[in-house]
């Protein structure tokens, strides 16, 4: 890799001149700046941001380090890191991501993150979960995005799952549906109880007994949505379905339910309405009719987390980010 010295030698200028061309170009004559930049391009020189921080260069952009726990493994949660980067750039900051998978040693990944000397850290996870925050991160400006700490208070930005499910089920009930088949996410997932609480609140407000609905929890595992077919089939054994709407734990479950209902010759939403959750990237256009669902606000979570660091906020509150109800044609 080319060094600052290599650039200086190729351009036949001093190291100070190269440094000024990179950090303070307005202090150089145009022809000198052009000569240095031609050398930079020819050698493929990349500025060493961490080294400049050690030297205390005032022109170095602030940097957000993202410790991403499984976040890069699904298309919808990758919006968090995309939003962080776009927000950082818009405010003249930089960002970088260190991916951490479930079988990694957290201490080693944290050391790798801190070696880049970030000005602030965002710890994010795929799927809302509760996490132990590595001890070293307690000494830094650290924000949690889409996860909650079990090892002390941190500023935290998470989806408002309770309100999101409340809005979706409220729309179902307002449309006249009363016999709901609720296929919940597996027990033990943080969002599961919160979403059920939102469903029950909407039912009580509408004068409907939430316990009178059909409730099923999916089994644990990456392919739990497949089991939704068997669950729904149990209530389709007669001439007409025992339910008039399905509240799905996520959009993948809804995709399975669509296949089951349409395969039985049932119409959506005339015979059975379907409510999803997530607004999962890459699947919305596959639903015919378009799926009514609740938006997981991953992009907004990333944006607010980055702004927390950029704006120097000092609260340690948990902020529940709105999960909007998206009205489409399945209800």
mmCIF file of N, CA and C in Angstrom, residues 171-270:
data_model
loop_
_atom_site.group_PDB
_atom_site.id
_atom_site.type_symbol
_atom_site.label_atom_id
_atom_site.label_comp_id
_atom_site.label_asym_id
_atom_site.label_seq_id
_atom_site.Cartn_x
_atom_site.Cartn_y
_atom_site.Cartn_z
ATOM 1 N N UNK A 171 -57.385 -2.005 12.665
ATOM 2 C CA UNK A 171 -57.897 -1.873 11.300
ATOM 3 C C UNK A 171 -58.708 -3.103 10.904
ATOM 4 N N UNK A 172 -58.253 -4.283 11.296
ATOM 5 C CA UNK A 172 -59.008 -5.511 11.018
ATOM 6 C C UNK A 172 -60.397 -5.456 11.649
ATOM 7 N N UNK A 173 -60.444 -5.096 12.916
ATOM 8 C CA UNK A 173 -61.714 -5.068 13.638
ATOM 9 C C UNK A 173 -62.623 -3.981 13.094
ATOM 10 N N UNK A 174 -62.048 -2.841 12.706
ATOM 11 C CA UNK A 174 -62.858 -1.759 12.143
ATOM 12 C C UNK A 174 -63.484 -2.170 10.818
ATOM 13 N N UNK A 175 -62.827 -3.099 10.110
ATOM 14 C CA UNK A 175 -63.361 -3.583 8.830
ATOM 15 C C UNK A 175 -64.416 -4.668 9.022
ATOM 16 N N UNK A 176 -64.669 -5.046 10.277
ATOM 17 C CA UNK A 176 -65.747 -5.985 10.560
ATOM 18 C C UNK A 176 -65.331 -7.418 10.818
ATOM 19 N N UNK A 177 -64.057 -7.715 10.791
ATOM 20 C CA UNK A 177 -63.593 -9.084 11.049
ATOM 21 C C UNK A 177 -63.632 -9.359 12.552
ATOM 22 N N UNK A 178 -64.066 -10.544 12.918
ATOM 23 C CA UNK A 178 -64.223 -10.859 14.340
ATOM 24 C C UNK A 178 -63.639 -12.226 14.739
ATOM 25 N N UNK A 179 -63.465 -13.136 13.804
ATOM 26 C CA UNK A 179 -62.958 -14.468 14.134
ATOM 27 C C UNK A 179 -61.505 -14.553 13.662
ATOM 28 N N UNK A 180 -60.591 -14.132 14.536
ATOM 29 C CA UNK A 180 -59.195 -13.998 14.146
ATOM 30 C C UNK A 180 -58.394 -15.250 14.498
ATOM 31 N N UNK A 181 -57.633 -15.725 13.524
ATOM 32 C CA UNK A 181 -56.620 -16.751 13.772
ATOM 33 C C UNK A 181 -55.291 -16.019 13.952
ATOM 34 N N UNK A 182 -54.749 -16.059 15.147
ATOM 35 C CA UNK A 182 -53.520 -15.319 15.463
ATOM 36 C C UNK A 182 -52.347 -16.308 15.505
ATOM 37 N N UNK A 183 -51.466 -16.203 14.529
ATOM 38 C CA UNK A 183 -50.281 -17.066 14.471
ATOM 39 C C UNK A 183 -49.105 -16.234 14.961
ATOM 40 N N UNK A 184 -48.786 -16.395 16.241
ATOM 41 C CA UNK A 184 -47.778 -15.566 16.897
ATOM 42 C C UNK A 184 -46.364 -16.061 16.592
ATOM 43 N N UNK A 185 -45.398 -15.173 16.739
ATOM 44 C CA UNK A 185 -43.998 -15.569 16.684
ATOM 45 C C UNK A 185 -43.696 -16.528 17.831
ATOM 46 N N UNK A 186 -42.592 -17.263 17.780
ATOM 47 C CA UNK A 186 -42.276 -18.206 18.866
ATOM 48 C C UNK A 186 -42.189 -17.522 20.229
ATOM 49 N N UNK A 187 -42.523 -18.262 21.246
ATOM 50 C CA UNK A 187 -42.358 -17.761 22.612
ATOM 51 C C UNK A 187 -40.873 -17.556 22.895
ATOM 52 N N UNK A 188 -40.569 -16.557 23.706
ATOM 53 C CA UNK A 188 -39.177 -16.269 24.039
ATOM 54 C C UNK A 188 -38.587 -15.154 23.191
ATOM 55 N N UNK A 189 -39.211 -14.835 22.067
ATOM 56 C CA UNK A 189 -38.772 -13.700 21.260
ATOM 57 C C UNK A 189 -39.327 -12.428 21.880
ATOM 58 N N UNK A 190 -38.491 -11.399 21.988
ATOM 59 C CA UNK A 190 -38.880 -10.173 22.695
ATOM 60 C C UNK A 190 -40.164 -9.585 22.126
ATOM 61 N N UNK A 191 -40.293 -9.582 20.801
ATOM 62 C CA UNK A 191 -41.448 -8.920 20.181
ATOM 63 C C UNK A 191 -42.755 -9.674 20.396
ATOM 64 N N UNK A 192 -42.691 -10.958 20.688
ATOM 65 C CA UNK A 192 -43.899 -11.780 20.717
ATOM 66 C C UNK A 192 -44.923 -11.272 21.719
ATOM 67 N N UNK A 193 -44.523 -11.120 22.980
ATOM 68 C CA UNK A 193 -45.466 -10.681 24.015
ATOM 69 C C UNK A 193 -45.935 -9.253 23.765
ATOM 70 N N UNK A 194 -45.063 -8.407 23.256
ATOM 71 C CA UNK A 194 -45.444 -7.016 23.024
ATOM 72 C C UNK A 194 -46.500 -6.914 21.936
ATOM 73 N N UNK A 195 -46.322 -7.712 20.882
ATOM 74 C CA UNK A 195 -47.317 -7.677 19.808
ATOM 75 C C UNK A 195 -48.651 -8.268 20.270
ATOM 76 N N UNK A 196 -48.597 -9.316 21.074
ATOM 77 C CA UNK A 196 -49.859 -9.867 21.577
ATOM 78 C C UNK A 196 -50.564 -8.843 22.463
ATOM 79 N N UNK A 197 -49.794 -8.094 23.255
ATOM 80 C CA UNK A 197 -50.396 -7.052 24.088
ATOM 81 C C UNK A 197 -51.095 -6.005 23.229
ATOM 82 N N UNK A 198 -50.500 -5.648 22.095
ATOM 83 C CA UNK A 198 -51.143 -4.697 21.197
ATOM 84 C C UNK A 198 -52.414 -5.248 20.599
ATOM 85 N N UNK A 199 -52.400 -6.531 20.234
ATOM 86 C CA UNK A 199 -53.591 -7.180 19.695
ATOM 87 C C UNK A 199 -54.713 -7.189 20.726
ATOM 88 N N UNK A 200 -54.376 -7.518 21.969
ATOM 89 C CA UNK A 200 -55.388 -7.591 23.019
ATOM 90 C C UNK A 200 -55.960 -6.214 23.328
ATOM 91 N N UNK A 201 -55.132 -5.185 23.282
ATOM 92 C CA UNK A 201 -55.622 -3.827 23.534
ATOM 93 C C UNK A 201 -56.627 -3.413 22.465
ATOM 94 N N UNK A 202 -56.316 -3.718 21.203
ATOM 95 C CA UNK A 202 -57.241 -3.373 20.130
ATOM 96 C C UNK A 202 -58.569 -4.114 20.291
ATOM 97 N N UNK A 203 -58.503 -5.389 20.686
ATOM 98 C CA UNK A 203 -59.730 -6.166 20.879
ATOM 99 C C UNK A 203 -60.585 -5.585 21.998
ATOM 100 N N UNK A 204 -59.964 -5.299 23.126
ATOM 101 C CA UNK A 204 -60.737 -4.777 24.259
ATOM 102 C C UNK A 204 -61.392 -3.448 23.913
ATOM 103 N N UNK A 205 -60.669 -2.586 23.188
ATOM 104 C CA UNK A 205 -61.253 -1.301 22.803
ATOM 105 C C UNK A 205 -62.458 -1.485 21.896
ATOM 106 N N UNK A 206 -62.463 -2.563 21.108
ATOM 107 C CA UNK A 206 -63.572 -2.830 20.189
ATOM 108 C C UNK A 206 -64.664 -3.673 20.838
ATOM 109 N N UNK A 207 -64.510 -3.978 22.122
ATOM 110 C CA UNK A 207 -65.503 -4.783 22.821
ATOM 111 C C UNK A 207 -65.460 -6.248 22.445
ATOM 112 N N UNK A 208 -64.303 -6.707 22.025
ATOM 113 C CA UNK A 208 -64.128 -8.099 21.608
ATOM 114 C C UNK A 208 -63.216 -8.805 22.612
ATOM 115 N N UNK A 209 -63.576 -10.029 22.981
ATOM 116 C CA UNK A 209 -62.771 -10.792 23.931
ATOM 117 C C UNK A 209 -61.541 -11.362 23.208
ATOM 118 N N UNK A 210 -60.321 -10.909 23.539
ATOM 119 C CA UNK A 210 -59.139 -11.429 22.834
ATOM 120 C C UNK A 210 -58.902 -12.912 23.075
ATOM 121 N N UNK A 211 -59.363 -13.431 24.213
ATOM 122 C CA UNK A 211 -59.169 -14.852 24.507
ATOM 123 C C UNK A 211 -60.088 -15.742 23.681
ATOM 124 N N UNK A 212 -61.093 -15.146 23.045
ATOM 125 C CA UNK A 212 -62.004 -15.923 22.211
ATOM 126 C C UNK A 212 -61.425 -16.182 20.825
ATOM 127 N N UNK A 213 -60.297 -15.546 20.512
ATOM 128 C CA UNK A 213 -59.643 -15.759 19.227
ATOM 129 C C UNK A 213 -58.882 -17.090 19.236
ATOM 130 N N UNK A 214 -58.476 -17.541 18.063
ATOM 131 C CA UNK A 214 -57.652 -18.743 17.949
ATOM 132 C C UNK A 214 -56.189 -18.310 18.031
ATOM 133 N N UNK A 215 -55.472 -18.792 19.035
ATOM 134 C CA UNK A 215 -54.079 -18.379 19.251
ATOM 135 C C UNK A 215 -53.133 -19.573 19.078
ATOM 136 N N UNK A 216 -52.087 -19.375 18.300
ATOM 137 C CA UNK A 216 -51.050 -20.387 18.133
ATOM 138 C C UNK A 216 -49.686 -19.711 18.103
ATOM 139 N N UNK A 217 -48.711 -20.330 18.762
ATOM 140 C CA UNK A 217 -47.329 -19.841 18.735
ATOM 141 C C UNK A 217 -46.506 -20.747 17.832
ATOM 142 N N UNK A 218 -45.747 -20.151 16.958
ATOM 143 C CA UNK A 218 -44.884 -20.918 16.081
ATOM 144 C C UNK A 218 -43.735 -21.540 16.863
ATOM 145 N N UNK A 219 -43.178 -22.642 16.412
ATOM 146 C CA UNK A 219 -42.026 -23.247 17.093
ATOM 147 C C UNK A 219 -40.760 -22.440 16.807
ATOM 148 N N UNK A 220 -39.737 -22.580 17.629
ATOM 149 C CA UNK A 220 -38.473 -21.882 17.372
ATOM 150 C C UNK A 220 -37.827 -22.383 16.082
ATOM 151 N N UNK A 221 -36.916 -21.562 15.548
ATOM 152 C CA UNK A 221 -36.172 -21.995 14.371
ATOM 153 C C UNK A 221 -36.314 -21.041 13.208
ATOM 154 N N UNK A 222 -35.364 -21.119 12.284
ATOM 155 C CA UNK A 222 -35.340 -20.215 11.140
ATOM 156 C C UNK A 222 -36.503 -20.462 10.177
ATOM 157 N N UNK A 223 -37.055 -21.677 10.147
ATOM 158 C CA UNK A 223 -38.110 -22.019 9.189
ATOM 159 C C UNK A 223 -39.463 -22.181 9.871
ATOM 160 N N UNK A 224 -39.651 -21.466 10.974
ATOM 161 C CA UNK A 224 -40.891 -21.643 11.725
ATOM 162 C C UNK A 224 -42.128 -21.234 10.920
ATOM 163 N N UNK A 225 -41.955 -20.339 9.919
ATOM 164 C CA UNK A 225 -43.113 -19.870 9.172
ATOM 165 C C UNK A 225 -43.789 -21.000 8.387
ATOM 166 N N UNK A 226 -43.029 -22.053 8.054
ATOM 167 C CA UNK A 226 -43.603 -23.164 7.291
ATOM 168 C C UNK A 226 -44.735 -23.834 8.074
ATOM 169 N N UNK A 227 -44.626 -23.846 9.394
ATOM 170 C CA UNK A 227 -45.636 -24.498 10.227
ATOM 171 C C UNK A 227 -46.982 -23.790 10.167
ATOM 172 N N UNK A 228 -47.011 -22.572 9.660
ATOM 173 C CA UNK A 228 -48.275 -21.842 9.564
ATOM 174 C C UNK A 228 -49.264 -22.564 8.662
ATOM 175 N N UNK A 229 -48.767 -23.302 7.683
ATOM 176 C CA UNK A 229 -49.656 -24.024 6.775
ATOM 177 C C UNK A 229 -50.466 -25.080 7.518
ATOM 178 N N UNK A 230 -49.794 -25.827 8.378
ATOM 179 C CA UNK A 230 -50.489 -26.863 9.146
ATOM 180 C C UNK A 230 -51.469 -26.248 10.140
ATOM 181 N N UNK A 231 -51.047 -25.129 10.754
ATOM 182 C CA UNK A 231 -51.933 -24.462 11.719
ATOM 183 C C UNK A 231 -53.219 -24.009 11.033
ATOM 184 N N UNK A 232 -53.079 -23.325 9.904
ATOM 185 C CA UNK A 232 -54.264 -22.843 9.198
ATOM 186 C C UNK A 232 -55.116 -24.001 8.687
ATOM 187 N N UNK A 233 -54.453 -25.066 8.211
ATOM 188 C CA UNK A 233 -55.186 -26.208 7.678
ATOM 189 C C UNK A 233 -56.106 -26.847 8.701
ATOM 190 N N UNK A 234 -55.725 -26.789 9.964
ATOM 191 C CA UNK A 234 -56.534 -27.361 11.035
ATOM 192 C C UNK A 234 -57.910 -26.704 11.098
ATOM 193 N N UNK A 235 -57.996 -25.419 10.709
ATOM 194 C CA UNK A 235 -59.254 -24.677 10.791
ATOM 195 C C UNK A 235 -59.962 -24.591 9.443
ATOM 196 N N UNK A 236 -59.465 -25.340 8.474
ATOM 197 C CA UNK A 236 -60.053 -25.324 7.135
ATOM 198 C C UNK A 236 -60.626 -26.681 6.750
ATOM 199 N N UNK A 237 -60.899 -27.522 7.740
ATOM 200 C CA UNK A 237 -61.341 -28.886 7.453
ATOM 201 C C UNK A 237 -62.793 -28.955 7.025
ATOM 202 N N UNK A 238 -63.592 -27.941 7.345
ATOM 203 C CA UNK A 238 -65.006 -27.957 6.982
ATOM 204 C C UNK A 238 -65.255 -27.318 5.634
ATOM 205 N N UNK A 239 -66.507 -26.986 5.392
ATOM 206 C CA UNK A 239 -66.873 -26.373 4.107
ATOM 207 C C UNK A 239 -66.471 -24.914 4.035
ATOM 208 N N UNK A 240 -66.315 -24.281 5.176
ATOM 209 C CA UNK A 240 -65.881 -22.888 5.201
ATOM 210 C C UNK A 240 -64.911 -22.698 6.369
ATOM 211 N N UNK A 241 -64.002 -21.761 6.278
ATOM 212 C CA UNK A 241 -63.006 -21.582 7.339
ATOM 213 C C UNK A 241 -63.648 -21.174 8.665
ATOM 214 N N UNK A 242 -63.040 -21.603 9.754
ATOM 215 C CA UNK A 242 -63.523 -21.242 11.083
ATOM 216 C C UNK A 242 -63.101 -19.831 11.472
ATOM 217 N N UNK A 243 -62.246 -19.190 10.659
ATOM 218 C CA UNK A 243 -61.778 -17.831 10.933
ATOM 219 C C UNK A 243 -62.078 -16.941 9.730
ATOM 220 N N UNK A 244 -62.144 -15.637 9.970
ATOM 221 C CA UNK A 244 -62.360 -14.723 8.849
ATOM 222 C C UNK A 244 -61.162 -13.787 8.632
ATOM 223 N N UNK A 245 -60.127 -13.945 9.454
ATOM 224 C CA UNK A 245 -58.906 -13.151 9.269
ATOM 225 C C UNK A 245 -57.747 -13.872 9.947
ATOM 226 N N UNK A 246 -56.538 -13.680 9.391
ATOM 227 C CA UNK A 246 -55.338 -14.274 9.966
ATOM 228 C C UNK A 246 -54.375 -13.147 10.330
ATOM 229 N N UNK A 247 -53.981 -13.103 11.601
ATOM 230 C CA UNK A 247 -52.972 -12.157 12.076
ATOM 231 C C UNK A 247 -51.646 -12.914 12.088
ATOM 232 N N UNK A 248 -50.747 -12.538 11.199
ATOM 233 C CA UNK A 248 -49.514 -13.302 10.992
ATOM 234 C C UNK A 248 -48.346 -12.687 11.771
ATOM 235 N N UNK A 249 -47.503 -13.542 12.316
ATOM 236 C CA UNK A 249 -46.353 -13.076 13.086
ATOM 237 C C UNK A 249 -45.378 -12.253 12.270
ATOM 238 N N UNK A 250 -45.276 -12.541 10.974
ATOM 239 C CA UNK A 250 -44.455 -11.730 10.080
ATOM 240 C C UNK A 250 -44.912 -11.967 8.638
ATOM 241 N N UNK A 251 -44.287 -11.272 7.707
ATOM 242 C CA UNK A 251 -44.705 -11.362 6.310
ATOM 243 C C UNK A 251 -44.413 -12.727 5.691
ATOM 244 N N UNK A 252 -43.404 -13.431 6.199
ATOM 245 C CA UNK A 252 -43.135 -14.770 5.683
ATOM 246 C C UNK A 252 -44.275 -15.724 6.038
ATOM 247 N N UNK A 253 -44.794 -15.576 7.240
ATOM 248 C CA UNK A 253 -45.967 -16.362 7.627
ATOM 249 C C UNK A 253 -47.139 -16.014 6.718
ATOM 250 N N UNK A 254 -47.303 -14.719 6.453
ATOM 251 C CA UNK A 254 -48.404 -14.285 5.584
ATOM 252 C C UNK A 254 -48.272 -14.890 4.195
ATOM 253 N N UNK A 255 -47.040 -15.010 3.691
ATOM 254 C CA UNK A 255 -46.818 -15.588 2.371
ATOM 255 C C UNK A 255 -47.284 -17.044 2.337
ATOM 256 N N UNK A 256 -47.009 -17.775 3.411
ATOM 257 C CA UNK A 256 -47.468 -19.171 3.503
ATOM 258 C C UNK A 256 -48.991 -19.217 3.574
ATOM 259 N N UNK A 257 -49.580 -18.331 4.371
ATOM 260 C CA UNK A 257 -51.034 -18.299 4.516
ATOM 261 C C UNK A 257 -51.715 -17.985 3.189
ATOM 262 N N UNK A 258 -51.148 -17.070 2.419
ATOM 263 C CA UNK A 258 -51.706 -16.780 1.094
ATOM 264 C C UNK A 258 -51.798 -18.061 0.259
ATOM 265 N N UNK A 259 -50.723 -18.833 0.245
ATOM 266 C CA UNK A 259 -50.701 -20.049 -0.574
ATOM 267 C C UNK A 259 -51.757 -21.047 -0.112
ATOM 268 N N UNK A 260 -51.899 -21.158 1.214
ATOM 269 C CA UNK A 260 -52.890 -22.089 1.752
ATOM 270 C C UNK A 260 -54.295 -21.651 1.370
ATOM 271 N N UNK A 261 -54.619 -20.380 1.585
ATOM 272 C CA UNK A 261 -55.970 -19.880 1.317
ATOM 273 C C UNK A 261 -56.299 -19.940 -0.178
ATOM 274 N N UNK A 262 -55.395 -19.447 -1.000
ATOM 275 C CA UNK A 262 -55.667 -19.430 -2.438
ATOM 276 C C UNK A 262 -55.731 -20.845 -3.003
ATOM 277 N N UNK A 263 -54.934 -21.747 -2.404
ATOM 278 C CA UNK A 263 -54.980 -23.142 -2.833
ATOM 279 C C UNK A 263 -56.300 -23.811 -2.513
ATOM 280 N N UNK A 264 -57.019 -23.303 -1.504
ATOM 281 C CA UNK A 264 -58.344 -23.836 -1.148
ATOM 282 C C UNK A 264 -59.472 -23.116 -1.889
ATOM 283 N N UNK A 265 -59.099 -22.207 -2.784
ATOM 284 C CA UNK A 265 -60.118 -21.479 -3.527
ATOM 285 C C UNK A 265 -60.740 -20.331 -2.764
ATOM 286 N N UNK A 266 -60.131 -19.909 -1.669
ATOM 287 C CA UNK A 266 -60.652 -18.795 -0.882
ATOM 288 C C UNK A 266 -60.116 -17.476 -1.419
ATOM 289 N N UNK A 267 -60.931 -16.445 -1.319
ATOM 290 C CA UNK A 267 -60.556 -15.132 -1.821
ATOM 291 C C UNK A 267 -60.048 -14.261 -0.678
ATOM 292 N N UNK A 268 -59.015 -13.474 -1.003
ATOM 293 C CA UNK A 268 -58.453 -12.503 -0.054
ATOM 294 C C UNK A 268 -58.744 -11.109 -0.594
ATOM 295 N N UNK A 269 -59.437 -10.260 0.146
ATOM 296 C CA UNK A 269 -59.924 -10.379 1.522
ATOM 297 C C UNK A 269 -61.407 -10.746 1.630
ATOM 298 N N UNK A 270 -62.072 -11.070 0.503
ATOM 299 C CA UNK A 270 -63.525 -11.270 0.557
ATOM 300 C C UNK A 270 -63.917 -12.398 1.504
#
